[in-house]
Amino acid sequence: MSAWEGKLENVEVYYWPITGLAEPIRMTLAIAGVPFQDFNPKNKEDFMAVKEKYGCQVPFVLIDGVMLNQARAILRHLGRVCTYEGKPLYPTDVKKAYECDNFIELIEDMRTPLGKTFSIQDQAEKEAARAALVSEDGAMGKFLGKINEYLADFDPSTAQLDIGHIYAFCLINMLRQPTFIDGIPPGIIAKYENITKHHEWLANLPPVLAYYADKDEVRTGWKPGCL
Amino acid sequence: MSAWEGKLENVEVYYWPITGLAEPIRMTLAIAGVPFQDFNPKNKEDFMAVKEKYGCQVPFVLIDGVMLNQARAILRHLGRVCTYEGKPLYPTDVKKAYECDNFIELIEDMRTPLGKTFSIQDQAEKEAARAALVSEDGAMGKFLGKINEYLADFDPSTAQLDIGHIYAFCLINMLRQPTFIDGIPPGIIAKYENITKHHEWLANLPPVLAYYADKDEVRTGWKPGCL
């Protein structure tokens, strides 16, 4: 089966019409120059039927008919078989691979507290809960500070692109405006200068610039100079 | 630095005196025959000072003086440099690697809802919340059912040990008795027959039998035939 021979043919991404956990997958495919179809309930009539057939959570992808699910498992697979400037996007060097994994887990520490807010029914209460989470002392804000510290030694002139950088970029960008996550105050990322440096490096990579050039709304944060 | 050359010398594991997220790390080291020192605040006077020095969450490990943190990033690193029966414990085959990653994420789906119960102050309320989580329709119970389905085709005669199997085994065993997680009703795993098959396979592997032979209390669940 071609999916396991490292070939990426007939790739279909299934997710909601938002960025979220599918965007690192889409962006990795775009960076590697892999064409894919991006399906959601708004552009695919039988979306829910396909989802039900595979019986899994989104995002999931089909690669030449083989289904892969779990966002970070898909991302690692793509990182193994996709390259950028001749290097695999999931490093094979053990130190770089560890650093990539470590960064992904730090981003997960930041993201995890957001999960419980999606079940808050009252809109004002939900927005207040999210504003509290991303405040400097909040459960997410504390980790944004740690991510900023983690990037203290980040040097765009020597950095090597990998799925850890892509995951961090996408998940932090969800907190930039405009966002599908109601209640995140505008401009909260601006104070983290190392995160900004990291963002500008990634947003200005040629395939990233090209892929997001014609995108806007919730993907505005993927462009250079955004808030 | 030897840590990045695949050597595992002078290994120290830092965690609380429980199983939790450090146990997959300890078990992987034990399976690979790597000697290590297992430190916690009860057996190391300056534990908190060492933790503060590195400024990170537990578990963290020192490998010949190099600090690695984030449980699953450590585990993946060990999986790359440790072997069992001549094969790396984090598979290099892309399909097996994906399956390993996928299994880890499914276990995380099961584990994540537990996190919020640790902050419940009232003991009776905390225990009731946990009992609800692991009931068949609870947020963890639903995923225990999915794990059992995931293991429907599991065949001990052809299974290849990897860090995904180790992670699943350890995290599910936390729900077996006796456990440090107050409020988990006894015997809740027994009804999942594929999980039991998976457990017996792993618990009976020679290095696992040997490592847990003299352990008891919260590690009773790591032995064959436990509940």
XYZ file of C-alpha atoms in Angstrom:
454
model
C 0.000 0.000 0.000
C 1.488 3.286 -1.083
C 0.627 5.073 2.183
C 3.265 2.979 3.946
C 5.847 3.206 1.195
C 6.257 6.921 1.852
C 4.173 7.944 -1.142
C 1.561 10.632 -0.634
C -1.034 10.171 -3.341
C -4.734 11.018 -3.299
C -4.498 12.745 0.061
C -7.758 13.860 1.688
C -7.933 15.779 4.982
C -11.181 15.585 6.996
C -11.893 18.206 9.672
C -14.232 21.036 10.613
C -13.934 24.254 8.556
C -11.465 25.743 11.060
C -7.705 25.640 11.605
C -7.327 23.748 14.915
C -5.614 20.372 14.983
C -5.804 19.892 11.210
C -3.832 23.017 10.303
C -0.379 21.559 11.171
C -1.284 18.651 8.855
C -2.403 20.941 6.016
C 0.628 23.183 6.459
C 3.059 20.239 6.456
C 1.513 18.950 3.232
C 1.706 22.458 1.712
C 5.368 22.878 2.731
C 6.233 19.501 1.227
C 4.389 20.370 -1.980
C 1.894 17.524 -1.607
C -1.481 18.259 -3.251
C -4.459 17.405 -1.033
C -8.206 17.831 -0.837
C -9.452 19.601 2.259
C -12.882 18.321 3.249
C -15.346 19.632 5.834
C -19.137 19.408 6.254
C -19.526 22.678 4.289
C -17.788 21.493 1.124
C -18.506 17.745 1.159
C -22.091 16.583 1.264
C -21.330 13.099 2.581
C -18.710 14.296 5.111
C -20.574 12.867 8.112
C -21.173 9.574 6.314
C -17.438 9.214 5.598
C -16.630 10.137 9.216
C -19.137 7.556 10.448
C -17.711 4.896 8.130
C -14.295 5.235 9.754
C -15.772 5.728 13.224
C -13.068 8.051 14.477
C -12.552 11.584 15.672
C -11.415 14.358 13.363
C -8.955 15.184 11.994
C -8.382 12.056 9.980
C -6.748 11.702 6.583
C -7.033 9.258 3.727
C -3.821 8.512 1.858
C -4.645 6.525 -1.261
C -7.612 5.051 0.618
C -5.735 4.214 3.842
C -7.174 6.027 6.864
C -4.883 7.584 9.470
C -6.268 9.361 12.531
C -5.079 11.193 15.667
C -3.685 14.624 14.762
C -0.174 14.219 16.138
C 0.192 10.632 14.892
C -0.740 11.824 11.382
C 1.665 14.752 11.744
C 4.553 12.485 12.784
C 3.844 10.173 9.851
C 3.898 13.115 7.433
C 7.075 14.354 9.111
C 8.745 11.016 8.390
C 7.842 10.921 4.706
C 7.850 14.661 3.843
C 10.974 16.721 3.358
C 11.839 20.413 3.244
C 15.133 21.468 1.684
C 16.077 17.804 1.484
C 15.564 17.024 5.168
C 12.697 15.024 6.694
C 10.307 17.236 8.644
C 10.476 14.807 11.610
C 14.221 14.779 12.257
C 16.082 11.476 12.196
C 18.927 12.825 14.353
C 18.076 11.676 17.912
C 18.791 15.032 19.594
C 16.778 17.021 17.043
C 13.971 14.433 17.215
C 13.854 14.744 21.012
C 13.752 18.553 20.768
C 10.923 18.305 18.239
C 8.941 15.938 20.507
C 9.678 18.078 23.552
C 8.379 21.237 21.834
C 5.175 19.453 20.773
C 4.534 18.393 24.392
C 5.152 21.930 25.676
C 2.578 23.201 23.183
C 0.179 20.505 24.406
C 0.661 21.734 27.983
C -0.398 25.179 26.757
C -3.336 23.894 24.680
C -4.849 21.324 27.068
C -6.593 23.770 29.474
C -8.580 25.218 26.550
C -10.396 21.920 26.030
C -12.773 22.220 28.955
C -14.052 25.661 27.844
C -15.759 24.223 24.761
C -18.456 22.662 26.951
C -19.361 25.941 28.716
C -22.895 26.761 27.521
C -23.198 30.396 28.610
C -21.388 32.572 26.045
C -20.309 35.314 28.497
C -19.070 32.705 30.959
C -17.150 30.883 28.210
C -15.454 34.078 27.019
C -14.530 35.079 30.571
C -13.057 31.620 31.227
C -10.902 31.865 28.108
C -9.720 35.392 28.863
C -8.678 34.147 32.316
C -6.840 31.148 30.820
C -4.665 33.272 28.522
C -3.942 36.000 31.091
C -0.293 35.970 32.173
C -1.061 33.944 35.312
C -3.682 31.768 33.664
C -3.235 28.062 32.915
C -2.474 28.810 29.246
C -0.718 32.148 29.849
C 1.820 30.491 32.146
C 2.769 28.100 29.357
C 2.878 30.887 26.753
C 5.525 32.408 29.044
C 7.374 29.076 29.164
C 7.208 28.752 25.383
C 8.665 32.261 25.098
C 11.494 31.208 27.462
C 11.990 27.964 25.530
C 12.526 30.081 22.390
C 15.068 32.399 24.057
C 17.918 30.796 22.103
C 15.902 30.442 18.914
C 17.950 31.673 15.966
C 16.164 31.958 12.596
C 19.512 31.915 10.774
C 20.314 28.363 11.926
C 16.838 26.934 12.682
C 15.823 23.767 10.881
C 12.150 23.430 10.042
C 10.376 20.447 11.594
C 6.877 19.370 12.635
C 7.510 20.699 16.164
C 7.981 24.234 14.817
C 4.946 23.788 12.575
C 2.785 22.487 15.447
C 3.831 25.359 17.729
C 3.235 27.975 15.028
C -0.260 26.694 14.204
C -1.467 26.171 17.759
C -0.243 29.584 18.934
C -1.717 31.234 15.828
C -5.161 30.030 16.952
C -4.852 32.684 19.669
C -4.269 35.490 17.101
C -7.083 37.560 15.605
C -9.410 36.835 14.014
C -9.872 33.449 15.697
C -12.649 30.886 15.850
C -12.089 30.676 19.625
C -14.481 33.288 21.058
C -13.204 35.166 24.061
C -9.459 35.365 23.340
C -8.580 39.066 23.843
C -6.866 40.684 20.823
C -3.098 41.082 20.789
C -2.258 38.760 23.687
C 0.711 37.161 21.887
C 2.454 40.455 21.030
C 4.266 40.667 24.381
C 6.113 37.371 23.813
C 9.017 38.602 21.703
C 10.653 35.218 21.098
C 7.336 33.775 19.955
C 7.053 36.730 17.558
C 10.560 36.032 16.206
C 9.614 32.373 15.715
C 6.358 33.380 14.024
C 8.034 35.747 11.570
C 10.615 33.101 10.623
C 7.941 30.549 9.797
C 5.423 32.923 8.204
C 8.118 34.144 5.794
C 9.296 30.739 4.560
C 8.524 30.695 0.809
C 6.075 27.732 0.773
C 4.264 29.132 3.832
C 3.972 32.600 2.263
C 2.688 31.003 -0.917
C 0.135 28.714 0.733
C -1.401 31.416 2.950
C -1.203 34.245 0.356
C -4.841 33.829 -0.708
C -6.176 32.844 2.736
C -7.696 35.165 5.305
C -10.235 35.179 8.167
C -9.089 32.623 10.782
C -5.845 32.077 8.816
C -4.793 35.749 8.950
C -2.515 34.830 11.874
C -0.450 32.612 9.569
C 0.816 35.668 7.651
C 3.814 37.843 8.551
C 3.261 40.804 10.837
C -0.085 39.686 12.261
C -1.274 40.070 15.840
C 27.626 14.205 24.752
C 26.847 10.571 25.235
C 23.106 11.176 25.746
C 22.802 12.033 22.067
C 25.068 9.273 20.833
C 22.542 6.688 21.913
C 24.460 5.749 25.043
C 22.517 5.422 28.272
C 24.961 5.957 31.105
C 24.375 7.374 34.581
C 20.617 7.469 34.106
C 18.556 9.143 36.850
C 14.732 9.296 36.820
C 13.044 12.071 38.850
C 9.360 11.749 39.765
C 6.980 11.397 42.686
C 6.978 8.014 44.489
C 4.163 6.723 42.285
C 3.862 5.007 38.909
C 2.102 7.614 36.718
C 3.916 9.138 33.767
C 7.341 7.935 34.899
C 6.487 4.233 34.886
C 6.638 3.808 31.070
C 10.122 5.362 31.266
C 11.260 3.073 34.106
C 9.758 0.025 32.400
C 11.418 0.830 29.058
C 14.792 1.166 30.785
C 14.192 -2.120 32.634
C 13.210 -3.946 29.435
C 16.325 -2.646 27.668
C 18.509 -3.697 30.602
C 19.645 -0.132 31.345
C 20.537 0.425 35.025
C 19.044 3.623 36.464
C 18.535 5.416 39.751
C 14.937 6.161 40.614
C 14.683 9.374 42.642
C 11.733 10.890 44.483
C 11.377 13.263 47.458
C 11.252 10.257 49.821
C 14.619 8.797 48.814
C 16.569 11.897 47.767
C 16.988 14.708 50.258
C 17.774 17.391 47.661
C 15.091 16.229 45.195
C 13.268 19.562 45.210
C 16.533 21.482 44.823
C 17.451 19.403 41.749
C 13.929 19.903 40.350
C 14.192 23.652 40.932
C 17.628 23.769 39.306
C 16.192 22.400 36.056
C 12.968 24.378 36.425
C 10.743 21.800 34.795
C 7.854 19.516 35.535
C 8.322 15.875 36.512
C 9.101 13.376 35.229
C 12.510 14.419 34.002
C 15.613 12.298 33.528
C 19.322 12.950 33.572
C 21.397 10.943 31.109
C 25.056 11.438 31.900
C 24.194 14.933 33.159
C 21.975 15.936 30.221
C 18.411 16.746 31.297
C 15.448 15.528 29.251
C 11.870 16.335 30.240
C 8.286 15.766 29.068
C 7.245 12.147 29.684
C 6.403 11.161 26.120
C 9.395 12.994 24.625
C 11.671 11.093 27.025
C 9.873 7.848 26.169
C 10.299 8.395 22.418
C 13.987 9.148 22.916
C 14.441 5.942 24.904
C 12.456 4.088 22.256
C 14.919 5.271 19.595
C 18.032 4.190 21.460
C 16.760 1.121 23.363
C 16.152 -2.251 21.793
C 14.286 -5.400 22.727
C 15.131 -8.624 20.902
C 17.313 -6.580 18.549
C 14.595 -4.151 17.501
C 14.300 -0.483 18.547
C 11.390 0.073 20.937
C 10.204 3.029 18.816
C 9.791 1.312 15.445
C 11.677 2.656 12.438
C 9.217 1.100 9.975
C 6.817 3.955 9.081
C 3.624 1.898 9.417
C 4.639 0.427 12.789
C 5.803 3.888 13.959
C 2.422 5.385 13.030
C 0.588 2.587 14.854
C 2.760 3.176 17.912
C 2.058 6.949 17.849
C -1.623 6.347 17.223
C -1.911 4.008 20.229
C -0.163 6.561 22.483
C -2.662 9.258 21.437
C -5.622 6.939 22.069
C -4.288 6.318 25.575
C -3.935 10.091 26.035
C -7.593 10.508 25.061
C -8.449 8.064 27.853
C -6.098 9.660 30.416
C -6.770 13.371 29.816
C -10.169 13.619 31.598
C -8.531 12.349 34.815
C -6.367 15.476 35.068
C -9.064 17.817 36.284
C -10.026 15.547 39.219
C -6.698 16.151 40.989
C -7.787 19.679 41.894
C -11.068 18.576 43.559
C -10.599 19.353 47.251
C -13.473 17.385 48.763
C -12.452 13.727 49.001
C -15.948 12.248 48.541
C -16.601 14.546 45.590
C -13.234 13.609 44.020
C -13.904 9.884 44.370
C -17.407 10.227 42.925
C -16.057 12.206 39.961
C -13.487 9.502 39.220
C -15.989 6.658 39.553
C -18.193 8.511 37.041
C -15.275 9.013 34.642
C -14.411 5.311 34.459
C -18.015 4.086 34.259
C -18.827 2.618 30.837
C -20.401 5.871 29.615
C -17.905 8.136 31.378
C -15.271 10.223 29.589
C -12.562 7.646 30.420
C -14.805 4.580 30.221
C -15.780 5.412 26.640
C -12.126 5.402 25.660
C -11.424 2.194 27.592
C -14.092 0.690 25.326
C -12.358 2.135 22.271
C -8.986 0.790 23.439
C -10.588 -2.633 23.847
C -11.936 -2.359 20.271
C -8.533 -1.149 19.030
C -7.021 -4.330 20.477
C -9.603 -6.628 18.843
C -7.008 -7.895 16.351
C -4.173 -7.937 18.865
C -2.298 -11.224 18.600
C 0.325 -11.954 21.267
C 1.989 -14.521 18.995
C 2.957 -11.895 16.404
C 2.969 -8.664 18.472
C 6.182 -6.625 18.490
C 6.944 -4.771 21.688
C 7.183 -0.983 21.381
C 6.783 2.125 23.535
C 3.120 2.384 22.500
C 2.375 -1.009 24.073
C 4.417 -0.044 27.140
C 2.627 3.320 27.482
C -0.800 1.702 27.158
C 0.051 -1.060 29.654
C 1.328 1.397 32.280
C -1.427 3.971 31.968
C -4.208 1.379 32.073
C -2.525 -0.389 35.011
C -2.929 2.824 37.040
C -6.628 1.939 37.099
C -5.958 -1.507 38.627
C -5.898 -2.162 42.378
C -4.227 -1.067 44.530
C -3.852 2.352 42.906
C -2.689 5.768 44.057
C -5.748 7.267 42.329
C -8.422 7.299 45.034
C -11.922 6.578 43.856
C -11.303 4.111 41.025
C -13.686 1.205 41.750
C -11.969 -2.216 41.962
C -12.048 -4.546 38.971
C -13.217 -2.045 36.344
C -10.756 -3.289 33.703
C -11.746 -6.967 33.952
C -14.647 -6.627 31.476
C -12.337 -5.512 28.649
C -11.132 -8.881 27.398
C -8.754 -7.581 24.720
C -7.098 -5.259 27.236
C -6.675 -8.294 29.500
C -5.067 -10.277 26.655
C -2.715 -7.342 26.000
C -1.913 -7.071 29.712
C -1.073 -10.751 30.094
C 1.223 -10.654 27.053
C 3.206 -7.732 28.450
C 3.210 -8.794 32.096
C 4.649 -12.177 31.112
C 7.563 -10.909 29.002
C 10.722 -12.120 30.785
C 12.262 -8.673 31.577
C 8.887 -7.369 32.761
C 8.325 -10.407 35.008
C 11.841 -9.958 36.382
C 11.604 -6.200 37.024
C 8.242 -6.360 38.810
C 8.901 -9.623 40.693
C 9.929 -7.844 43.904
C 7.518 -4.899 43.528
C 4.065 -4.617 45.041
C 1.570 -2.018 46.303
C 0.772 0.350 43.398
C 2.809 -1.866 41.031
C 0.757 -5.006 41.714
C -1.150 -4.262 38.498
C 2.034 -4.806 36.488
C 2.046 -8.533 37.364
C 0.220 -11.321 35.523
C -3.326 -12.131 36.570
C -4.014 -8.914 38.471
C -7.275 -6.978 38.530
